[in-house]
Amino acid sequence: MPRAGLDPNTVLQAAAELVDTRGLEELSLASLAQKLGIRSPSLYNHVNGLPGLRRKLALYGFVQMRDAFTRASIGKSKDDAVRSLAEAYLDFARRHPGVYEATQRFADLSDPTVQKAAGEVVEVVVQVLAGYGLQDDLAIHTVRGFRSLIHGFASIEQQGGFGIPLDLNESFRVLVDTFLAGIHARMDNK
Amino acid sequence: MPRAGLDPNTVLQAAAELVDTRGLEELSLASLAQKLGIRSPSLYNHVNGLPGLRRKLALYGFVQMRDAFTRASIGKSKDDAVRSLAEAYLDFARRHPGVYEATQRFADLSDPTVQKAAGEVVEVVVQVLAGYGLQDDLAIHTVRGFRSLIHGFASIEQQGGFGIPLDLNESFRVLVDTFLAGIHARMDNK
DNA sequence: TTGACAAAACTAATCATATTAGCTATATTA
DNA sequence: TAATATAGCTAATATGATTAGTTTTGTCAA
C-alpha cells in the first residue's frame, strides 16, 4: 500500500473541487475519501472530521473572496469600483458555487477565526464604499445594503430562481446601477 | 398502543415547527418521529420519505409567503406597497426561519408543482412593481433586483452576517428606500 | 352487532455515513 | 541504519433512511 501523500491542503483543494463540481450536498467524508483514493477514516489525519472540513472550506472561501475582491477594487473608485466589485462577487459565486455556498452554510460566525476571515471580506466592501464619504451609520447601512443585493442575486441565481429567459448579467447590471442611482439621489437630496 | 391519529398535515405542521425552533439541520425523520411520538418508519404513511417531507415543507413555505405578501400589498400602491411588501417579507423570514430556509434549500424548481408555487410568490412582487409602469425588460430586471435585495438581506441577517450592533430594521429601511430612490431616478432620467 | 378491509403504526433488517480505537507500514531523520 | 512519527488501514459502534412484512385499530357495510 503506497502512501497517498496527502496533506491538509491537498484534501481541502479536493473538497473545494468536489463541491464546485458536484454540489455542496455531495460533500461527505465518504465521497471525499473516494475522490482521493483513500478510506474515509484516513481523512481524520488531515481534517477534524466533517465539521472541521466544512469549517476549513468556509475559511478557504472567505480568503479566496477577499483576494478576488481586493484585486477587482485596485485602482478604481466610486461607481467604477462598485461595479467592478459587484462583478467580481458574482463571478466568484458562479465559478465556485460550492465554495460560495459553503461560506453561507458552514461559516459559524461565533468562531473568532471565521469571524475574522469573513470580516476581511466585508472590509473590502467597506473600503470601496468609503469612497462616497457617507456619514457614520449611513455608511454601515449602505455596506449592508450592497452586500444584501449582491448576495441575494447570486443566491437566487444559483438556486435557479430566475426562471424567465432574460439576460441575467443585464439584470445584475441594472440592479447595481439602480442601487448606485439611489445612493447618488440620496447624496444629492440631503 | 393507541393510534397517534396523525395525518399528512399534522406531520407537516410539526415539521414546520421543528425547523423554525431548532433549525433546518435538525430536521430528520428520526427527530420528527420523536417529536410526534411515533417510530420513524411510520412517517412513511404520511410523507414520501425525507425528500418528500422537504418538498412539502418548501411548498408550504411558498403558500404561506404568497398569502402573507398578498395581504401586505392589498390597498396599497407604488412606494407604499413596496415598503409593505418588503416588511412582510423580512417579517416572514424572521418568524419562520426554518421554513423560509427550506424554500431556498429544498425547492427543486424543475418540479412543476414547486415551480408554480414559487411563481405565485414572485407574481405578488410583479403585481406590486407593475404599479410603476416600467417597460418590458426593465420591469423584469426590477423584479429580479427587488427579490435579490430582500432575500439577500434576510439571508445574511439569518446567518448572523451583520455583526455590527446597529439597528437592522433601519438598515433594511435604508436599503429599500435607496432602491426606490434608484427606481425614481431612473424613471425621471429617461 | 359483527365481519371485512384499509391503513396507521410497529418490528426487524439492510445500507450508508461518521466516528473511534487500535494496528501496520512507510518516510524521514538522527 | 535504526528509531520514530504518522499516513493510512481494518474493525467496530452509533445514527439515520429506507424497505419488507406484521399487527392492530378504525370504520363501514351487511
Short mmCIF file of C-alpha atoms (C1' of nucleotides) in Angstrom, two decimals:
data_model
loop_
_atom_site.label_atom_id
_atom_site.label_comp_id
_atom_site.label_asym_id
_atom_site.label_seq_id
_atom_site.Cartn_x
_atom_site.Cartn_y
_atom_site.Cartn_z
CA MET A 1 0.00 0.00 0.00
CA PRO A 2 1.98 3.01 -1.25
CA ARG A 3 1.19 6.12 0.73
CA ALA A 4 -1.13 8.58 -0.96
CA GLY A 5 0.98 11.54 0.08
CA LEU A 6 -1.87 13.76 1.13
CA ASP A 7 -1.72 16.77 3.36
CA PRO A 8 -4.41 19.05 4.76
CA ASN A 9 -4.14 21.45 1.84
CA THR A 10 -4.48 18.78 -0.84
CA VAL A 11 -7.52 17.49 0.98
CA LEU A 12 -9.01 20.97 1.11
CA GLN A 13 -8.42 21.53 -2.59
CA ALA A 14 -10.09 18.23 -3.40
CA ALA A 15 -13.05 19.16 -1.24
CA ALA A 16 -13.35 22.54 -2.97
CA GLU A 17 -13.29 20.89 -6.36
CA LEU A 18 -15.82 18.33 -5.24
CA VAL A 19 -18.36 20.85 -4.02
CA ASP A 20 -17.86 23.13 -7.02
CA THR A 21 -18.47 20.34 -9.49
CA ARG A 22 -20.92 18.07 -7.73
CA GLY A 23 -22.64 20.42 -5.29
CA LEU A 24 -22.45 21.00 -1.57
CA GLU A 25 -24.86 18.17 -0.73
CA GLU A 26 -22.43 15.71 -2.22
CA LEU A 27 -19.71 16.58 0.26
CA SER A 28 -19.17 13.76 2.73
CA LEU A 29 -16.09 12.17 4.18
CA ALA A 30 -17.01 9.10 2.18
CA SER A 31 -17.22 10.89 -1.17
CA LEU A 32 -14.09 12.92 -0.50
CA ALA A 33 -12.13 9.85 0.56
CA GLN A 34 -13.20 8.06 -2.59
CA LYS A 35 -12.11 11.01 -4.72
CA LEU A 36 -8.72 10.91 -3.01
CA GLY A 37 -8.35 7.16 -3.24
CA ILE A 38 -8.21 6.51 0.49
CA ARG A 39 -10.59 5.17 3.15
CA SER A 40 -12.64 7.72 4.98
CA PRO A 41 -11.14 7.18 8.46
CA SER A 42 -7.78 8.21 6.98
CA LEU A 43 -9.16 11.69 6.45
CA TYR A 44 -9.02 12.24 10.18
CA ASN A 45 -5.27 12.56 9.80
CA HIS A 46 -5.78 15.77 7.84
CA VAL A 47 -9.08 17.18 8.92
CA ASN A 48 -11.08 17.46 12.08
CA GLY A 49 -13.99 15.32 10.97
CA LEU A 50 -16.81 16.57 8.80
CA PRO A 51 -17.38 19.72 10.87
CA GLY A 52 -13.69 20.55 10.63
CA LEU A 53 -13.70 20.04 6.88
CA ARG A 54 -16.72 22.26 6.45
CA ARG A 55 -15.16 24.95 8.57
CA LYS A 56 -11.96 24.89 6.53
CA LEU A 57 -13.93 25.06 3.33
CA ALA A 58 -15.75 28.16 4.53
CA LEU A 59 -12.50 29.77 5.67
CA TYR A 60 -10.91 28.95 2.34
CA GLY A 61 -13.83 30.57 0.56
CA PHE A 62 -13.51 33.78 2.55
CA VAL A 63 -9.81 34.04 1.75
CA GLN A 64 -10.42 33.48 -1.95
CA MET A 65 -13.20 36.03 -1.96
CA ARG A 66 -11.17 38.63 -0.12
CA ASP A 67 -8.30 38.24 -2.59
CA ALA A 68 -10.53 38.33 -5.65
CA PHE A 69 -12.43 41.36 -4.43
CA THR A 70 -9.27 43.19 -3.50
CA ARG A 71 -7.86 42.59 -6.97
CA ALA A 72 -11.08 43.84 -8.54
CA SER A 73 -11.05 47.03 -6.50
CA ILE A 74 -7.46 48.11 -7.07
CA GLY A 75 -7.03 51.35 -8.94
CA LYS A 76 -10.73 52.16 -9.05
CA SER A 77 -13.02 54.33 -7.04
CA LYS A 78 -16.68 55.15 -6.57
CA ASP A 79 -19.03 53.74 -9.20
CA ASP A 80 -16.23 52.10 -11.14
CA ALA A 81 -15.01 50.31 -8.05
CA VAL A 82 -18.51 49.32 -7.01
CA ARG A 83 -19.31 47.86 -10.42
CA SER A 84 -16.01 46.02 -10.56
CA LEU A 85 -16.52 44.63 -7.08
CA ALA A 86 -20.05 43.55 -7.85
CA GLU A 87 -18.86 41.83 -10.99
CA ALA A 88 -16.09 40.03 -9.13
CA TYR A 89 -18.56 38.89 -6.49
CA LEU A 90 -20.99 37.41 -8.95
CA ASP A 91 -18.15 35.90 -10.92
CA PHE A 92 -16.81 34.18 -7.84
CA ALA A 93 -20.19 32.77 -6.92
CA ARG A 94 -20.62 31.45 -10.44
CA ARG A 95 -17.18 29.92 -10.75
CA HIS A 96 -17.16 28.45 -7.26
CA PRO A 97 -20.78 27.70 -6.43
CA GLY A 98 -19.97 25.04 -3.86
CA VAL A 99 -17.33 27.03 -2.04
CA TYR A 100 -19.52 30.11 -2.12
CA GLU A 101 -22.42 28.23 -0.64
CA ALA A 102 -20.09 26.76 1.96
CA THR A 103 -19.30 30.26 3.21
CA GLN A 104 -23.01 30.78 3.69
CA ARG A 105 -23.92 27.45 5.19
CA PHE A 106 -20.87 26.30 7.10
CA ALA A 107 -19.44 29.52 8.46
CA ASP A 108 -20.04 29.67 12.18
CA LEU A 109 -19.59 33.36 12.84
CA SER A 110 -19.29 32.83 16.57
CA ASP A 111 -15.92 31.25 15.83
CA PRO A 112 -13.38 34.10 16.07
CA THR A 113 -11.18 32.79 13.26
CA VAL A 114 -14.14 32.51 10.94
CA GLN A 115 -15.39 35.88 12.03
CA LYS A 116 -12.07 37.45 11.20
CA ALA A 117 -11.93 35.87 7.75
CA ALA A 118 -15.48 36.95 6.97
CA GLY A 119 -14.69 40.39 8.31
CA GLU A 120 -11.83 40.78 5.89
CA VAL A 121 -14.19 40.20 3.00
CA VAL A 122 -16.62 42.78 4.29
CA GLU A 123 -13.73 45.15 4.83
CA VAL A 124 -13.11 45.30 1.08
CA VAL A 125 -16.70 46.42 0.59
CA VAL A 126 -16.33 48.94 3.37
CA GLN A 127 -13.25 50.41 1.74
CA VAL A 128 -14.84 50.64 -1.67
CA LEU A 129 -17.94 52.37 -0.36
CA ALA A 130 -15.84 54.65 1.83
CA GLY A 131 -15.11 56.49 -1.40
CA TYR A 132 -18.51 58.14 -1.18
CA GLY A 133 -17.77 59.70 2.18
CA LEU A 134 -21.08 58.63 3.68
CA GLN A 135 -21.67 59.62 7.27
CA ASP A 136 -21.27 57.07 10.08
CA ASP A 137 -24.42 55.00 10.31
CA LEU A 138 -25.34 55.61 6.70
CA ALA A 139 -22.04 54.14 5.63
CA ILE A 140 -22.82 50.96 7.55
CA HIS A 141 -26.36 50.80 6.23
CA THR A 142 -25.01 51.17 2.73
CA VAL A 143 -22.47 48.40 3.13
CA ARG A 144 -25.18 46.15 4.45
CA GLY A 145 -27.40 47.05 1.55
CA PHE A 146 -24.79 46.41 -1.06
CA ARG A 147 -23.86 43.08 0.47
CA SER A 148 -27.54 42.15 0.57
CA LEU A 149 -28.24 42.81 -3.05
CA ILE A 150 -25.18 41.13 -4.49
CA HIS A 151 -25.52 38.10 -2.25
CA GLY A 152 -29.23 37.94 -2.89
CA PHE A 153 -28.78 38.00 -6.62
CA ALA A 154 -26.02 35.39 -6.56
CA SER A 155 -28.01 33.19 -4.23
CA ILE A 156 -31.25 33.28 -6.21
CA GLU A 157 -29.41 32.80 -9.46
CA GLN A 158 -27.63 29.76 -8.09
CA GLN A 159 -30.87 28.24 -6.91
CA GLY A 160 -32.24 28.67 -10.41
CA GLY A 161 -34.76 31.12 -9.05
CA PHE A 162 -34.77 33.46 -12.02
CA GLY A 163 -36.93 31.50 -14.36
CA ILE A 164 -37.61 33.84 -17.25
CA PRO A 165 -35.17 33.66 -20.16
CA LEU A 166 -33.90 37.22 -19.91
CA ASP A 167 -30.21 38.00 -19.67
CA LEU A 168 -29.04 37.67 -16.10
CA ASN A 169 -25.94 39.82 -16.50
CA GLU A 170 -28.13 42.64 -17.67
CA SER A 171 -30.42 42.19 -14.68
CA PHE A 172 -27.45 42.34 -12.37
CA ARG A 173 -26.10 45.43 -14.10
CA VAL A 174 -29.47 47.15 -13.78
CA LEU A 175 -29.65 46.23 -10.12
CA VAL A 176 -26.22 47.63 -9.31
CA ASP A 177 -26.92 50.76 -11.33
CA THR A 178 -30.25 51.25 -9.60
CA PHE A 179 -28.51 50.98 -6.26
CA LEU A 180 -25.85 53.47 -7.35
CA ALA A 181 -28.53 55.83 -8.62
CA GLY A 182 -30.21 55.53 -5.24
CA ILE A 183 -27.00 56.39 -3.42
CA HIS A 184 -26.45 59.42 -5.63
CA ALA A 185 -30.03 60.60 -5.26
CA ARG A 186 -29.68 60.26 -1.50
CA MET A 187 -26.44 62.26 -1.54
CA ASP A 188 -27.87 64.99 -3.72
CA ASN A 189 -31.02 65.38 -1.68
CA LYS A 190 -29.66 65.94 1.77
CA MET B 1 -50.69 1.12 21.58
CA PRO B 2 -53.34 3.71 20.85
CA ARG B 3 -53.06 5.19 17.38
CA ALA B 4 -51.42 8.58 17.23
CA GLY B 5 -54.03 9.90 14.84
CA LEU B 6 -51.67 11.69 12.55
CA ASP B 7 -52.27 12.80 9.03
CA PRO B 8 -50.03 14.40 6.43
CA ASN B 9 -50.98 17.90 7.51
CA THR B 10 -50.27 17.34 11.19
CA VAL B 11 -46.93 15.92 10.23
CA LEU B 12 -46.18 18.93 8.05
CA GLN B 13 -47.10 21.34 10.83
CA ALA B 14 -44.85 19.52 13.25
CA ALA B 15 -42.01 19.64 10.74
CA ALA B 16 -42.51 23.37 10.25
CA GLU B 17 -42.45 23.96 13.97
CA LEU B 18 -39.38 21.81 14.33
CA VAL B 19 -37.34 23.67 11.73
CA ASP B 20 -38.49 27.07 12.95
CA THR B 21 -37.48 26.37 16.51
CA ARG B 22 -34.50 24.05 16.18
CA GLY B 23 -33.14 24.91 12.75
CA LEU B 24 -33.23 23.24 9.37
CA GLU B 25 -30.24 20.99 10.11
CA GLU B 26 -32.22 19.35 12.89
CA LEU B 27 -34.88 18.10 10.54
CA SER B 28 -34.66 14.34 10.13
CA LEU B 29 -37.24 11.62 10.04
CA ALA B 30 -35.85 10.48 13.36
CA SER B 31 -36.23 13.85 15.09
CA LEU B 32 -39.66 14.44 13.59
CA ALA B 33 -40.87 10.99 14.57
CA GLN B 34 -39.67 11.55 18.10
CA LYS B 35 -41.48 14.87 18.26
CA LEU B 36 -44.66 13.15 17.12
CA GLY B 37 -44.25 10.19 19.46
CA ILE B 38 -44.01 7.57 16.76
CA ARG B 39 -41.25 5.47 15.18
CA SER B 40 -39.65 6.90 12.08
CA PRO B 41 -40.80 4.20 9.62
CA SER B 42 -44.37 5.18 10.49
CA LEU B 43 -43.78 8.54 8.88
CA TYR B 44 -43.81 6.85 5.51
CA ASN B 45 -47.55 6.55 5.89
CA HIS B 46 -47.83 10.32 5.66
CA VAL B 47 -44.83 11.52 3.78
CA ASN B 48 -42.72 10.37 0.87
CA GLY B 49 -39.52 9.88 2.81
CA LEU B 50 -37.18 12.68 3.71
CA PRO B 51 -37.10 14.14 0.19
CA GLY B 52 -40.89 14.19 0.17
CA LEU B 53 -41.03 15.89 3.54
CA ARG B 54 -38.58 18.53 2.43
CA ARG B 55 -40.51 19.15 -0.73
CA LYS B 56 -43.75 19.60 1.18
CA LEU B 57 -42.07 21.97 3.60
CA ALA B 58 -40.84 24.13 0.73
CA LEU B 59 -44.28 24.11 -0.90
CA TYR B 60 -45.89 25.01 2.40
CA GLY B 61 -43.48 27.91 2.74
CA PHE B 62 -44.32 29.27 -0.67
CA VAL B 63 -48.03 29.19 0.07
CA GLN B 64 -47.56 30.96 3.38
CA MET B 65 -45.37 33.57 1.77
CA ARG B 66 -47.76 34.19 -1.08
CA ASP B 67 -50.63 34.70 1.34
CA ALA B 68 -48.68 36.96 3.67
CA PHE B 69 -47.36 39.08 0.83
CA THR B 70 -50.76 39.36 -0.77
CA ARG B 71 -52.24 40.57 2.49
CA ALA B 72 -49.44 43.10 2.87
CA SER B 73 -49.99 44.50 -0.62
CA ILE B 74 -53.74 44.95 -0.54
CA GLY B 75 -54.96 48.52 -0.82
CA LYS B 76 -51.51 49.97 -1.41
CA SER B 77 -49.56 51.04 -4.44
CA LYS B 78 -46.13 52.16 -5.51
CA ASP B 79 -43.71 53.00 -2.72
CA ASP B 80 -46.24 52.22 0.00
CA ALA B 81 -46.88 48.81 -1.45
CA VAL B 82 -43.20 48.12 -1.97
CA ARG B 83 -42.34 49.04 1.61
CA SER B 84 -45.19 47.00 2.98
CA LEU B 85 -44.21 44.02 0.87
CA ALA B 86 -40.57 44.31 1.90
CA GLU B 87 -41.59 44.47 5.53
CA ALA B 88 -43.83 41.43 5.20
CA TYR B 89 -41.00 39.52 3.53
CA LEU B 90 -38.47 40.22 6.23
CA ASP B 91 -41.07 39.55 8.88
CA PHE B 92 -41.83 36.15 7.42
CA ALA B 93 -38.18 35.20 7.24
CA ARG B 94 -37.72 36.21 10.85
CA ARG B 95 -40.78 34.47 12.19
CA HIS B 96 -40.28 31.32 10.15
CA PRO B 97 -36.54 30.98 9.68
CA GLY B 98 -36.63 27.25 9.12
CA VAL B 99 -39.50 27.26 6.67
CA TYR B 100 -38.00 30.22 4.84
CA GLU B 101 -34.68 28.47 4.50
CA ALA B 102 -36.50 25.35 3.36
CA THR B 103 -37.91 27.27 0.40
CA GLN B 104 -34.36 28.18 -0.54
CA ARG B 105 -32.69 24.86 0.07
CA PHE B 106 -35.30 22.24 -0.66
CA ALA B 107 -37.27 23.75 -3.50
CA ASP B 108 -36.48 21.90 -6.69
CA LEU B 109 -37.65 24.37 -9.29
CA SER B 110 -37.59 21.78 -12.03
CA ASP B 111 -40.59 20.24 -10.29
CA PRO B 112 -43.64 21.86 -11.96
CA THR B 113 -45.70 21.96 -8.77
CA VAL B 114 -42.90 23.65 -6.89
CA GLN B 115 -42.29 25.98 -9.78
CA LYS B 116 -45.92 27.02 -9.77
CA ALA B 117 -45.96 27.69 -6.03
CA ALA B 118 -42.76 29.72 -6.24
CA GLY B 119 -44.14 31.54 -9.24
CA GLU B 120 -47.17 32.63 -7.29
CA VAL B 121 -44.94 34.29 -4.73
CA VAL B 122 -43.00 36.12 -7.42
CA GLU B 123 -46.27 37.12 -9.01
CA VAL B 124 -47.15 39.24 -5.99
CA VAL B 125 -43.89 41.14 -6.44
CA VAL B 126 -44.59 41.51 -10.14
CA GLN B 127 -48.01 42.99 -9.45
CA VAL B 128 -46.72 45.43 -6.87
CA LEU B 129 -43.94 46.68 -9.12
CA ALA B 130 -46.32 46.84 -12.08
CA GLY B 131 -47.60 50.00 -10.43
CA TYR B 132 -44.60 51.86 -11.76
CA GLY B 133 -45.43 51.06 -15.38
CA LEU B 134 -41.89 50.03 -16.20
CA GLN B 135 -41.28 48.89 -19.75
CA ASP B 136 -40.97 45.20 -20.61
CA ASP B 137 -37.46 44.05 -19.79
CA LEU B 138 -36.92 46.77 -17.25
CA ALA B 139 -39.92 45.53 -15.31
CA ILE B 140 -38.39 42.07 -15.13
CA HIS B 141 -34.98 43.39 -14.17
CA THR B 142 -36.59 45.41 -11.42
CA VAL B 143 -38.49 42.46 -10.02
CA ARG B 144 -35.29 40.46 -10.00
CA GLY B 145 -33.49 43.27 -8.27
CA PHE B 146 -36.10 43.70 -5.60
CA ARG B 147 -36.22 39.98 -4.91
CA SER B 148 -32.44 39.95 -4.70
CA LEU B 149 -32.11 42.65 -2.14
CA ILE B 150 -34.84 41.50 0.19
CA HIS B 151 -33.76 37.88 0.05
CA GLY B 152 -30.13 38.89 0.42
CA PHE B 153 -30.83 40.95 3.48
CA ALA B 154 -32.99 38.29 5.09
CA SER B 155 -30.45 35.60 4.31
CA ILE B 156 -27.43 37.45 5.66
CA GLU B 157 -29.34 38.52 8.73
CA GLN B 158 -30.36 34.96 9.43
CA GLN B 159 -26.81 33.74 9.11
CA GLY B 160 -25.79 36.34 11.67
CA GLY B 161 -23.75 38.04 8.98
CA PHE B 162 -24.41 41.59 10.11
CA GLY B 163 -22.04 41.81 13.01
CA ILE B 164 -22.04 45.43 14.00
CA PRO B 165 -24.58 46.44 16.65
CA LEU B 166 -26.52 48.88 14.51
CA ASP B 167 -30.27 48.64 14.12
CA LEU B 168 -31.13 46.11 11.44
CA ASN B 169 -34.59 47.42 10.75
CA GLU B 170 -33.12 50.78 9.96
CA SER B 171 -30.59 49.20 7.62
CA PHE B 172 -33.39 47.42 5.83
CA ARG B 173 -35.44 50.58 5.58
CA VAL B 174 -32.48 52.45 4.13
CA LEU B 175 -31.88 49.68 1.63
CA VAL B 176 -35.46 49.64 0.40
CA ASP B 177 -35.54 53.42 0.23
CA THR B 178 -32.28 53.51 -1.69
CA PHE B 179 -33.71 51.05 -4.17
CA LEU B 180 -36.88 53.14 -4.51
CA ALA B 181 -34.83 56.27 -4.98
CA GLY B 182 -32.92 54.44 -7.69
CA ILE B 183 -36.10 53.47 -9.47
CA HIS B 184 -37.40 57.02 -9.35
CA ALA B 185 -34.11 58.47 -10.53
CA ARG B 186 -34.13 56.01 -13.40
CA MET B 187 -37.72 56.96 -14.31
CA ASP B 188 -37.03 60.68 -14.18
CA ASN B 189 -33.89 60.49 -16.28
CA LYS B 190 -35.04 58.68 -19.37
"C1'" DT C 1 -73.72 -6.38 16.09
"C1'" DT C 2 -70.19 -8.17 13.62
"C1'" DG C 3 -67.07 -9.35 9.97
"C1'" DA C 4 -64.07 -7.35 6.45
"C1'" DC C 5 -60.93 -4.12 4.96
"C1'" DA C 6 -57.92 -0.06 4.57
"C1'" DA C 7 -54.35 1.97 6.65
"C1'" DA C 8 -51.67 3.55 10.81
"C1'" DA C 9 -48.09 2.08 13.34
"C1'" DC C 10 -44.88 -1.37 14.55
"C1'" DT C 11 -40.59 -4.56 14.46
"C1'" DA C 12 -36.77 -6.38 12.03
"C1'" DA C 13 -33.39 -5.94 8.72
"C1'" DT C 14 -30.34 -3.50 5.34
"C1'" DC C 15 -27.48 0.16 3.86
"C1'" DA C 16 -24.78 4.43 4.14
"C1'" DT C 17 -22.19 7.65 6.75
"C1'" DA C 18 -19.42 9.47 10.74
"C1'" DT C 19 -16.52 8.42 14.13
"C1'" DT C 20 -13.25 5.96 17.40
"C1'" DA C 21 -9.74 2.57 18.58
"C1'" DG C 22 -6.02 0.28 17.62
"C1'" DC C 23 -2.75 -1.78 14.11
"C1'" DT C 24 0.71 -1.61 10.29
"C1'" DA C 25 3.66 0.16 7.15
"C1'" DT C 26 6.31 3.91 5.40
"C1'" DA C 27 9.03 8.03 5.27
"C1'" DT C 28 12.12 10.72 7.45
"C1'" DT C 29 15.81 11.71 10.14
"C1'" DA C 30 19.05 11.27 13.91
"C1'" DT D 1 20.80 2.08 9.72
"C1'" DA D 2 17.79 2.19 13.48
"C1'" DA D 3 14.09 4.96 15.67
"C1'" DT D 4 10.16 7.49 15.41
"C1'" DA D 5 6.24 9.98 13.88
"C1'" DT D 6 2.38 9.43 11.24
"C1'" DA D 7 -0.36 8.24 6.98
"C1'" DG D 8 -3.35 5.00 6.04
"C1'" DC D 9 -5.70 0.76 7.23
"C1'" DT D 10 -9.21 -2.58 9.36
"C1'" DA D 11 -12.68 -3.40 12.72
"C1'" DA D 12 -16.29 -1.91 15.41
"C1'" DT D 13 -20.07 1.26 17.04
"C1'" DA D 14 -23.75 4.58 16.51
"C1'" DT D 15 -27.20 7.07 13.99
"C1'" DG D 16 -30.27 7.87 10.29
"C1'" DA D 17 -33.04 6.46 5.94
"C1'" DT D 18 -35.42 3.10 3.96
"C1'" DT D 19 -37.90 -1.39 2.82
"C1'" DA D 20 -40.47 -5.53 3.93
"C1'" DG D 21 -43.60 -7.61 6.25
"C1'" DT D 22 -46.66 -7.85 10.51
"C1'" DT D 23 -50.07 -6.29 13.85
"C1'" DT D 24 -53.66 -3.54 15.26
"C1'" DT D 25 -57.17 -0.27 15.00
"C1'" DG D 26 -60.96 2.35 12.99
"C1'" DT D 27 -64.59 2.25 10.06
"C1'" DC D 28 -68.27 0.70 7.37
"C1'" DA D 29 -71.47 -2.38 5.19
"C1'" DA D 30 -74.19 -6.47 5.76
#
